[in-house]
Every structure is written in C-alpha cells, then in structure tokens.
Short mmCIF file of the C-alpha atoms (twelve columns), coordinates in Angstrom:
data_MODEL
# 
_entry.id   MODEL 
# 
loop_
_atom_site.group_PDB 
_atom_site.id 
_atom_site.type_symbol 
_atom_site.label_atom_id 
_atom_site.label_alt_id 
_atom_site.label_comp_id 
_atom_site.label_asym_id 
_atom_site.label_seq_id 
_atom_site.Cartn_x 
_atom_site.Cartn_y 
_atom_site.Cartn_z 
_atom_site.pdbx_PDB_model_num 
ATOM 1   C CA . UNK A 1   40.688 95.247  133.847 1 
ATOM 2   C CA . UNK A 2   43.058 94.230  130.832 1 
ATOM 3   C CA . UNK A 3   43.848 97.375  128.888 1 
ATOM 4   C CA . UNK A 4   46.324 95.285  126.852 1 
ATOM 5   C CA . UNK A 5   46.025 91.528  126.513 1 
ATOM 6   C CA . UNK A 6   49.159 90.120  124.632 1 
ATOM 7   C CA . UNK A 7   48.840 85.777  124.201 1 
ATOM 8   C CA . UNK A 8   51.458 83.532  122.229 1 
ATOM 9   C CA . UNK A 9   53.086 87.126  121.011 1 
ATOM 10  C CA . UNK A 10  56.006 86.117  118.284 1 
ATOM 11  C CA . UNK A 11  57.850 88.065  116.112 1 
ATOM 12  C CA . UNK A 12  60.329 86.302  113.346 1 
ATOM 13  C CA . UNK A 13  63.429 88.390  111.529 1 
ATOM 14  C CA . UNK A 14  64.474 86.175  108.843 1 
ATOM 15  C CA . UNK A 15  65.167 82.743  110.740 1 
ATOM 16  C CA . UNK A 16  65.902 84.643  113.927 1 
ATOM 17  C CA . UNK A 17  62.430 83.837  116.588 1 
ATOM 18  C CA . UNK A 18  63.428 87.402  118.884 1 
ATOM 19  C CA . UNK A 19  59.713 86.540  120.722 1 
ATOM 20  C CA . UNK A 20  58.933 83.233  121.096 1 
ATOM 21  C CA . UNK A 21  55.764 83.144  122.699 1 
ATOM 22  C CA . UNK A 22  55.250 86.482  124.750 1 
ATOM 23  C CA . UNK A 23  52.087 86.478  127.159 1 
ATOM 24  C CA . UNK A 24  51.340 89.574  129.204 1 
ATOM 25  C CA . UNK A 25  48.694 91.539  130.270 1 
ATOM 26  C CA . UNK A 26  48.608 95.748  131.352 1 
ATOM 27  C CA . UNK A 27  45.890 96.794  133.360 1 
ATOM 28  C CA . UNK A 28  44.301 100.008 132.781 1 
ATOM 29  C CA . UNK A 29  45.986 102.543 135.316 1 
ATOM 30  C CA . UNK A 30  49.039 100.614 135.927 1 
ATOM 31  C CA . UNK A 31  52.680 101.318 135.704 1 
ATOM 32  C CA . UNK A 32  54.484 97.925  134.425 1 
ATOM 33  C CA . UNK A 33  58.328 97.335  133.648 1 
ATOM 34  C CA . UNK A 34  60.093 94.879  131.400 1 
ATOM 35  C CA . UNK A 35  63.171 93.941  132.039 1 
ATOM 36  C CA . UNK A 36  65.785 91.203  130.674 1 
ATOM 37  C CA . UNK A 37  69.377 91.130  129.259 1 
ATOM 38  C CA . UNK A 38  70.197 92.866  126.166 1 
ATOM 39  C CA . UNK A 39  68.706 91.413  122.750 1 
ATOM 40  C CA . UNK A 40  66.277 89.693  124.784 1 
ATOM 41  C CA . UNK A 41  63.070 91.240  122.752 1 
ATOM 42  C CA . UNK A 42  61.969 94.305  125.302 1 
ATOM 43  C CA . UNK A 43  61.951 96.728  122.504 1 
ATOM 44  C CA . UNK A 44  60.854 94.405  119.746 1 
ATOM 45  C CA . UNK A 45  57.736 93.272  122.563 1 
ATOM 46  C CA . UNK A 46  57.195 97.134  122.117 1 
ATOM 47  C CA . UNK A 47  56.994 98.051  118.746 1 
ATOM 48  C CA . UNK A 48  54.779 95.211  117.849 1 
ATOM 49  C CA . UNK A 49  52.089 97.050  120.366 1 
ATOM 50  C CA . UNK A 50  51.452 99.583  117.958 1 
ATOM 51  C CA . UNK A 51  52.518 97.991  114.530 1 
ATOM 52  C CA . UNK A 52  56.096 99.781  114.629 1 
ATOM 53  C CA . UNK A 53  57.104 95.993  114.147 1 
ATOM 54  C CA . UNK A 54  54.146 93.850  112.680 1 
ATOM 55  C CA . UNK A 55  54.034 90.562  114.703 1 
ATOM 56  C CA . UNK A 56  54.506 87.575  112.767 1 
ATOM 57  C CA . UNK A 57  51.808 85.643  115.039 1 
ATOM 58  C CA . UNK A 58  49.847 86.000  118.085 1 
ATOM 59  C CA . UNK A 59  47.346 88.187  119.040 1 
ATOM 60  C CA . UNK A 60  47.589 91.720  120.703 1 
ATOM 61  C CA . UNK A 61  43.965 93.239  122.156 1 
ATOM 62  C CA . UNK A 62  44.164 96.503  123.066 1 
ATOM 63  C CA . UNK A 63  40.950 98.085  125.117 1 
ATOM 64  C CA . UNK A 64  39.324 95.009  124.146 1 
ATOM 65  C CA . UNK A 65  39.765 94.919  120.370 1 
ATOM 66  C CA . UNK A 66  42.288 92.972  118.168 1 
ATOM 67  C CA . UNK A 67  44.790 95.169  117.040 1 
ATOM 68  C CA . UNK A 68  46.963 92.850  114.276 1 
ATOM 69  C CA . UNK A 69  44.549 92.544  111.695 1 
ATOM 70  C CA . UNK A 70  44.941 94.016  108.212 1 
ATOM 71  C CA . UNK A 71  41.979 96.008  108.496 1 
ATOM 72  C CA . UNK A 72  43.087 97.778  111.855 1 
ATOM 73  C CA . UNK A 73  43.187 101.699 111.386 1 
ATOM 74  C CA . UNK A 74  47.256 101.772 112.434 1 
ATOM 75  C CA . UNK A 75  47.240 105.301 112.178 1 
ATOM 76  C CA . UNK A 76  44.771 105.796 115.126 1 
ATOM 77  C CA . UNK A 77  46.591 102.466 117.065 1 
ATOM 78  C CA . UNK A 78  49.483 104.998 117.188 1 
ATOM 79  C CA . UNK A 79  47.547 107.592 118.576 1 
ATOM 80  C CA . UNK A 80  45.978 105.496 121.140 1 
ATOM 81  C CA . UNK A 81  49.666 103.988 122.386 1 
ATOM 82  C CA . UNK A 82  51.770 107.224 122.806 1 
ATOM 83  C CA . UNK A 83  55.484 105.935 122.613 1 
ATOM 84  C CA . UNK A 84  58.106 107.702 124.148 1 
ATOM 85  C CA . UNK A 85  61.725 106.713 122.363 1 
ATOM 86  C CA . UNK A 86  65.108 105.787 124.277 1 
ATOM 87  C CA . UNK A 87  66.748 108.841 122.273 1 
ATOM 88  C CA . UNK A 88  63.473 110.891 122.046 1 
ATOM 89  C CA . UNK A 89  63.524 110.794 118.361 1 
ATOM 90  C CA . UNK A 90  62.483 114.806 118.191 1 
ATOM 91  C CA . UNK A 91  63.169 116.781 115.025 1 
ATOM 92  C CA . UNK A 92  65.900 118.930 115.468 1 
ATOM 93  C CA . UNK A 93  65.092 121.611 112.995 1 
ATOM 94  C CA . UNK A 94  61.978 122.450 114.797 1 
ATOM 95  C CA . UNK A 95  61.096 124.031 118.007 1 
ATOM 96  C CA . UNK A 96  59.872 122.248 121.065 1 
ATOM 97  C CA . UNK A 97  56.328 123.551 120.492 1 
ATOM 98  C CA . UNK A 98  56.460 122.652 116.583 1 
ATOM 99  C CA . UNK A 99  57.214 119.205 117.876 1 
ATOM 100 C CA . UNK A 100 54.859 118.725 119.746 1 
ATOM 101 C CA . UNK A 101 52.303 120.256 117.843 1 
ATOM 102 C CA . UNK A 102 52.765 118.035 114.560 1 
ATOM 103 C CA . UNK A 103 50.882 115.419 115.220 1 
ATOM 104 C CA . UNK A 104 47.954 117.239 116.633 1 
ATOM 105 C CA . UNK A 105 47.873 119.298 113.401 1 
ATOM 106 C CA . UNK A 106 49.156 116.167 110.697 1 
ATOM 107 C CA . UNK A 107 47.040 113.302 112.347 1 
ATOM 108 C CA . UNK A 108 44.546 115.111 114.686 1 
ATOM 109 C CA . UNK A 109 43.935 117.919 111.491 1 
ATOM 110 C CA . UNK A 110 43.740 120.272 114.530 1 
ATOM 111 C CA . UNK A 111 44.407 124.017 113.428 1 
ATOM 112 C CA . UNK A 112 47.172 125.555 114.272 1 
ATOM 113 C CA . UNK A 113 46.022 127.861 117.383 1 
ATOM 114 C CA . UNK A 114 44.220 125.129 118.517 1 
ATOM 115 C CA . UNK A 115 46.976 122.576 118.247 1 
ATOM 116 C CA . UNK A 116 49.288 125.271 119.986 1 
ATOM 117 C CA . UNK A 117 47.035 125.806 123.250 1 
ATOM 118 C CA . UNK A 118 46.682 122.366 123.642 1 
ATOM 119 C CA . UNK A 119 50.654 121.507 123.097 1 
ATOM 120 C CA . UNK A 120 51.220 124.849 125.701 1 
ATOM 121 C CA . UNK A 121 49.385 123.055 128.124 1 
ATOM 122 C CA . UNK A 122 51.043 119.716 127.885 1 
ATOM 123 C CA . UNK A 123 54.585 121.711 128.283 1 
ATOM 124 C CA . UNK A 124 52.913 123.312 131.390 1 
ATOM 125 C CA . UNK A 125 52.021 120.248 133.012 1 
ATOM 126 C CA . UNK A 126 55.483 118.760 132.464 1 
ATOM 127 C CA . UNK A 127 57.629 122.253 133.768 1 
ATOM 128 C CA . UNK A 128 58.671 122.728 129.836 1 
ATOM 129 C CA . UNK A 129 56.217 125.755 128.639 1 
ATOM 130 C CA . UNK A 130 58.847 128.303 129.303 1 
ATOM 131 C CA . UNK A 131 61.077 126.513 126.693 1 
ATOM 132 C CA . UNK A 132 58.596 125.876 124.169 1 
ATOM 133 C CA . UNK A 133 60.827 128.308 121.522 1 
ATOM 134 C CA . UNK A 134 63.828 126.131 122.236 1 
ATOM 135 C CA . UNK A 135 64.732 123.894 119.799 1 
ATOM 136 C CA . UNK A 136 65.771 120.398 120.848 1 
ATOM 137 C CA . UNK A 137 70.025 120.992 121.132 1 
ATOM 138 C CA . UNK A 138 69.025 123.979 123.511 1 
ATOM 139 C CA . UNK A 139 67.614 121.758 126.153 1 
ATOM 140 C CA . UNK A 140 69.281 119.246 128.470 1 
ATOM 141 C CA . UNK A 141 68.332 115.272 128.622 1 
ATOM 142 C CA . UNK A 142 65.988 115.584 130.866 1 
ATOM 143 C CA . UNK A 143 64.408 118.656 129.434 1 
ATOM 144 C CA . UNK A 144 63.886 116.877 125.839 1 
ATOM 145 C CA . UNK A 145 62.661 114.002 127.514 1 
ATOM 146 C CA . UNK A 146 59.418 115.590 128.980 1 
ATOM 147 C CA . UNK A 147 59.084 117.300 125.415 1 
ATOM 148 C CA . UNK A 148 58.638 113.827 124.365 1 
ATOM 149 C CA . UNK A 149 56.328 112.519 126.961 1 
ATOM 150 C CA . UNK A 150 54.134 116.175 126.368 1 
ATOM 151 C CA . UNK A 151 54.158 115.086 122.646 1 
ATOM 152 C CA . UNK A 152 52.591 111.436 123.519 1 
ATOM 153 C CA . UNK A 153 50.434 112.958 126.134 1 
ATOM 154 C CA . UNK A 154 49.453 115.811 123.933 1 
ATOM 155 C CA . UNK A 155 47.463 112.640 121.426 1 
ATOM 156 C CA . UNK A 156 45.422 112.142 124.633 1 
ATOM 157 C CA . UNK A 157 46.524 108.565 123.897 1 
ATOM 158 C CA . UNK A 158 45.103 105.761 126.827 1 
ATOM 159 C CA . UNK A 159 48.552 104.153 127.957 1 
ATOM 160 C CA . UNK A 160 51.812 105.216 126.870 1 
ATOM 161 C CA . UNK A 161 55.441 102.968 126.170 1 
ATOM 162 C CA . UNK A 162 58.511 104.078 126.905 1 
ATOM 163 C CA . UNK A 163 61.738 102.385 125.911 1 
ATOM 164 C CA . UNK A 164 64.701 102.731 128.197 1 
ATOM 165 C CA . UNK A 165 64.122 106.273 129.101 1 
ATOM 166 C CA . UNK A 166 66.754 107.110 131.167 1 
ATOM 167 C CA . UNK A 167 69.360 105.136 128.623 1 
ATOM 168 C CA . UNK A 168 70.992 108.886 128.111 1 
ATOM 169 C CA . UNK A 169 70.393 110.481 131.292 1 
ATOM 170 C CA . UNK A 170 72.721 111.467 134.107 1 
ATOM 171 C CA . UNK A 171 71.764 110.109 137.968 1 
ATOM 172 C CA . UNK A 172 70.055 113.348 138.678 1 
ATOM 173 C CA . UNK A 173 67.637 113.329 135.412 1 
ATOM 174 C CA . UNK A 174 67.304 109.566 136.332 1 
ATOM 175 C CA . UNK A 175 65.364 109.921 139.295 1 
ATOM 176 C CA . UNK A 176 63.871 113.755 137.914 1 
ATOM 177 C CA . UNK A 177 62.142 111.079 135.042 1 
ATOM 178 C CA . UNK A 178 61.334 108.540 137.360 1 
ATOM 179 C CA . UNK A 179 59.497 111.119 139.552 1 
ATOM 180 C CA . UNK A 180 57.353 112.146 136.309 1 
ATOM 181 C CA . UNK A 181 56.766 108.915 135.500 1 
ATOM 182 C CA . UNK A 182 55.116 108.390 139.029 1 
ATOM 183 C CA . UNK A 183 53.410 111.708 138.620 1 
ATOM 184 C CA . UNK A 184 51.677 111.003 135.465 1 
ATOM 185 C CA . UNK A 185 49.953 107.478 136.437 1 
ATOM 186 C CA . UNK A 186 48.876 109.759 139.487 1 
ATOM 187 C CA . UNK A 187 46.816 111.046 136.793 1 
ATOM 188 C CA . UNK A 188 45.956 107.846 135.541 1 
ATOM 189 C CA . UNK A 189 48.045 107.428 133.135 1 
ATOM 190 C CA . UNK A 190 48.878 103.558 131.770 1 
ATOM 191 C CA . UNK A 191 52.402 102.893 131.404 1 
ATOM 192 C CA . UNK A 192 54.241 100.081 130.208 1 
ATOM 193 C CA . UNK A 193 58.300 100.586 130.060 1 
ATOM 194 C CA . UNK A 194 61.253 98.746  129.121 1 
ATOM 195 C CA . UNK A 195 64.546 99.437  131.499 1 
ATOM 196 C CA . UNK A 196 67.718 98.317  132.071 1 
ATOM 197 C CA . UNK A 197 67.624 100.566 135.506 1 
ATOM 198 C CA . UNK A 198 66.616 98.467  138.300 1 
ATOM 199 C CA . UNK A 199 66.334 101.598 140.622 1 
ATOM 200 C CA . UNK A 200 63.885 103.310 138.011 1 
ATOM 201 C CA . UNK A 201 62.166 100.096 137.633 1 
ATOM 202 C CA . UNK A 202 61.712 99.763  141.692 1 
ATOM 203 C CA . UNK A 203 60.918 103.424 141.939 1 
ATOM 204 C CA . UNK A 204 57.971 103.654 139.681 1 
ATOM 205 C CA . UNK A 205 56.757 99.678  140.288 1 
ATOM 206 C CA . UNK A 206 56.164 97.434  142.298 1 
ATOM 207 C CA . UNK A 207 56.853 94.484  140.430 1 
ATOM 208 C CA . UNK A 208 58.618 93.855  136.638 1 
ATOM 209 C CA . UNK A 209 58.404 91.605  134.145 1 
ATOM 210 C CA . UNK A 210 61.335 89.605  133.249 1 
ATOM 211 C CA . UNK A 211 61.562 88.518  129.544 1 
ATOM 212 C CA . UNK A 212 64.267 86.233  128.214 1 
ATOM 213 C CA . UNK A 213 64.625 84.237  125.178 1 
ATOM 214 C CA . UNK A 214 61.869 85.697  123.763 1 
ATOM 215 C CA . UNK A 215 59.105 84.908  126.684 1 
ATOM 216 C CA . UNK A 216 57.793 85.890  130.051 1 
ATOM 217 C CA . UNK A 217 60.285 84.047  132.392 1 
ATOM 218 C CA . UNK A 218 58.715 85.671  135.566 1 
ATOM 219 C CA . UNK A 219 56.509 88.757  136.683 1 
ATOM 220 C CA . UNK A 220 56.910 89.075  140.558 1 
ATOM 221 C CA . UNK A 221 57.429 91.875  143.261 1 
ATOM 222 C CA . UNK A 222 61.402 93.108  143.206 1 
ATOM 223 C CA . UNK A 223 61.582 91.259  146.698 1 
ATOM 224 C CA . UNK A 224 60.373 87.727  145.244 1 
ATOM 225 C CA . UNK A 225 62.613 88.266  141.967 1 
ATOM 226 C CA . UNK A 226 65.649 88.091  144.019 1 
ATOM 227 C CA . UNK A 227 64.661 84.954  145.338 1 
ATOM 228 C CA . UNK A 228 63.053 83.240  142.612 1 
ATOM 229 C CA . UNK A 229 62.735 79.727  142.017 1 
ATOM 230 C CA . UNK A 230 64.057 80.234  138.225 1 
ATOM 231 C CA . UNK A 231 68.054 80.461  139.068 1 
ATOM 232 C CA . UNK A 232 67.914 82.697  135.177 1 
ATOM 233 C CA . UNK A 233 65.488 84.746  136.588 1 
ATOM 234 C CA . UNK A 234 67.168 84.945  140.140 1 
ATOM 235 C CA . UNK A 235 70.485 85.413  139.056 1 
ATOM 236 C CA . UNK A 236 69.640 88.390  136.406 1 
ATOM 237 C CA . UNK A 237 67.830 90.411  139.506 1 
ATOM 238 C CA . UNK A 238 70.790 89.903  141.829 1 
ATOM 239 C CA . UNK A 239 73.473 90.787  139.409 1 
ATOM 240 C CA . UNK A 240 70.837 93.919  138.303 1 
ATOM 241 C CA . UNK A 241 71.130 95.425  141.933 1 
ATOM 242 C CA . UNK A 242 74.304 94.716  142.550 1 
# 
C-alpha cells in the first residue's frame, strides 16, 4: 500500500520548471532512492513532501490524505515526515540531547523529563546515548548523523527523507550509515532518500528512481538500469558505477 502517492508533482522558481511533472509512489515499509545528475530536482522533489518547498501544482497524498492544501496542519506534516538533512542541520550551541529533545518539548509540548527519556532512548537505539552531553563539534560525521536520524525518529514520524546523507562522510561512515539505514526499515521504518552514492543506493535498495529534467525517467532494479532502453537513463547508471 501507497504511503505516499505523488501525481503531475511541479514546482516553478521564477520561470525556472525544476519538476516538471514528478509521479512516484512509496510504499509503506519500503526503502526507495532517487537518484539523477546534479540540479536535477532530488532535493526540491523532497522538500515539497513536507511543505519545506510549497509545490506550485500537483498533488502529494500522504497516508491517504492530500497534503498541499491551505488548510493542511503543516506543523504536524513535519512531524509525520521526519527529514534527515545532507549537513544535519543540528544547533551547535546545544547538546546532542537538547537537540534532540526540542521538538518533542516545542511541537510535541512534552515536559522536559519526559522529552529526555524518550530522546535517551532514541540515542540508545542508534549507539549515541553515551554522547548525549556532547555537543555537535565533539562528535564525528557519522556520530552527528545518527543524532539526526534519533531526532526524526524521536517525532515517531511514519517514513522518514533523507537528502544525500553520506554527502560529508568518509568510506567507513558511508557504509556505518548505510548499515543503519538497513537497520531501521528492519524496524519498519519508511524511507525515501536522495543519493549521489550508487553503492549506498545498491546497499540499502533494490531498485532507484532516476529523475531528470524534472520527471521520473525510470524506476528499475540496479541490474535493469544499466541496461535500460532510455540511453539518458543507461548512460547516467554506467558512468554512476564506474
């Protein structure tokens, strides 16, 4: 089942059409990957998901309701589609705990011992409890990025986005986040992720989503994208792994 059902997606900057027609679905429990060369509209494709970037038409329906209208509570979209930044976007002036925790207790109105058991056990689940009094320079890559997927998961949101996570990572944390990823839809947890990294992409799904000009050119297996009728779509996926 559809936990996201994107049709005719497009999204206008000034005269410049960066989606021209997106149509994509994400079923509930699924890990999928977007892929396409740079200024194609991956990230664009994922802010409009939870009004980050307001669509200029089209229709988004997430967990069966239409989620572009004016009278759509955005503040509880947000909490519903956890997104995980390429640079993490944590506040530096506050501990790992304190960032994980502000949501819970600005959004969620959870109180403050509350808000901090349930952020404790998020940093647990992800190896990151023992740091939770580290603030965000103290802690590698890797480290900050599971402080940012414990502050999406921490919303108890029902699929979360993730744009280019391993963008800043070293080979090692590469494959540490990819492992993670695979971990938490284990747990059934809905992903949908935008990557450059074929090998992440290959490691965590079994099939991508390739976007260019601003549509859905193909969505395939890795082994059928290589071979693809589309010579665009063929060529990208060649070049990618090689």
């Amino acid at each position: 089942m559809a936990l996201i059902e994107i049709r005719e997606l497009e999204k206008r900057f000034n005269d410049q059409r960066v989606l021209a027609g997106v149509n994509l679905d994400v079923d509930a429990g699924e890990i999928k990957v977007v892929m396409g060369p740079s200024g194609c509209g991956k990230s664009t494709l994922l802010r409009c998901l939870n009004r980050l970037v307001e669509p200029t038409s089209g229709t988004i329906h997430f967990d069966g309701q239409e989620v572009t209208g004016p009278a759509v509570d955005v503040r509880l979209l947000r909490q519903k589609i956890g997104f995980v930044f390429q640079q993490f976007a944590l506040y530096r002036h506050l501990s790992v705990l304190d960032n994980v925790t502000l949501g819970l207790r600005k959004l969620q109105k959870m109180r403050k011992p509350d808000a901090e058991e349930k952020a404790v056990a998020q940093l647990q689940r992800l190896g990151m409890a023992a740091h939770k009094d580290k603030f965000p320079a103290e802690i590698s890559g890797g480290q900050r990025q599971r402080v940012a997927l414990a502050r999406a998961l921490a919303m108890d949101p029902a699929m979360i986005v993730l744009d280019e996570p391993t963008s800043a990572l070293d080979p090692v944390m590469c494959r540490e986040v990819g492992e993670l990823i695979r971990q938490l839809n284990s747990e059934g947890v809905t992903m949908l992720c935008v990557t450059h990294d074929i090998d992440l992409a290959q490691a965590i799904s079994d099939k991508a989503v390739f976007l260019n000009q601003g549509i859905v050119k193909a969505e395939a297996p890795f082994e059928l994208l290589v071979s693809h009728d589309d010579a665009v779509t063929r060529d990208f996926f060649n070049r990618t792994k090689g």
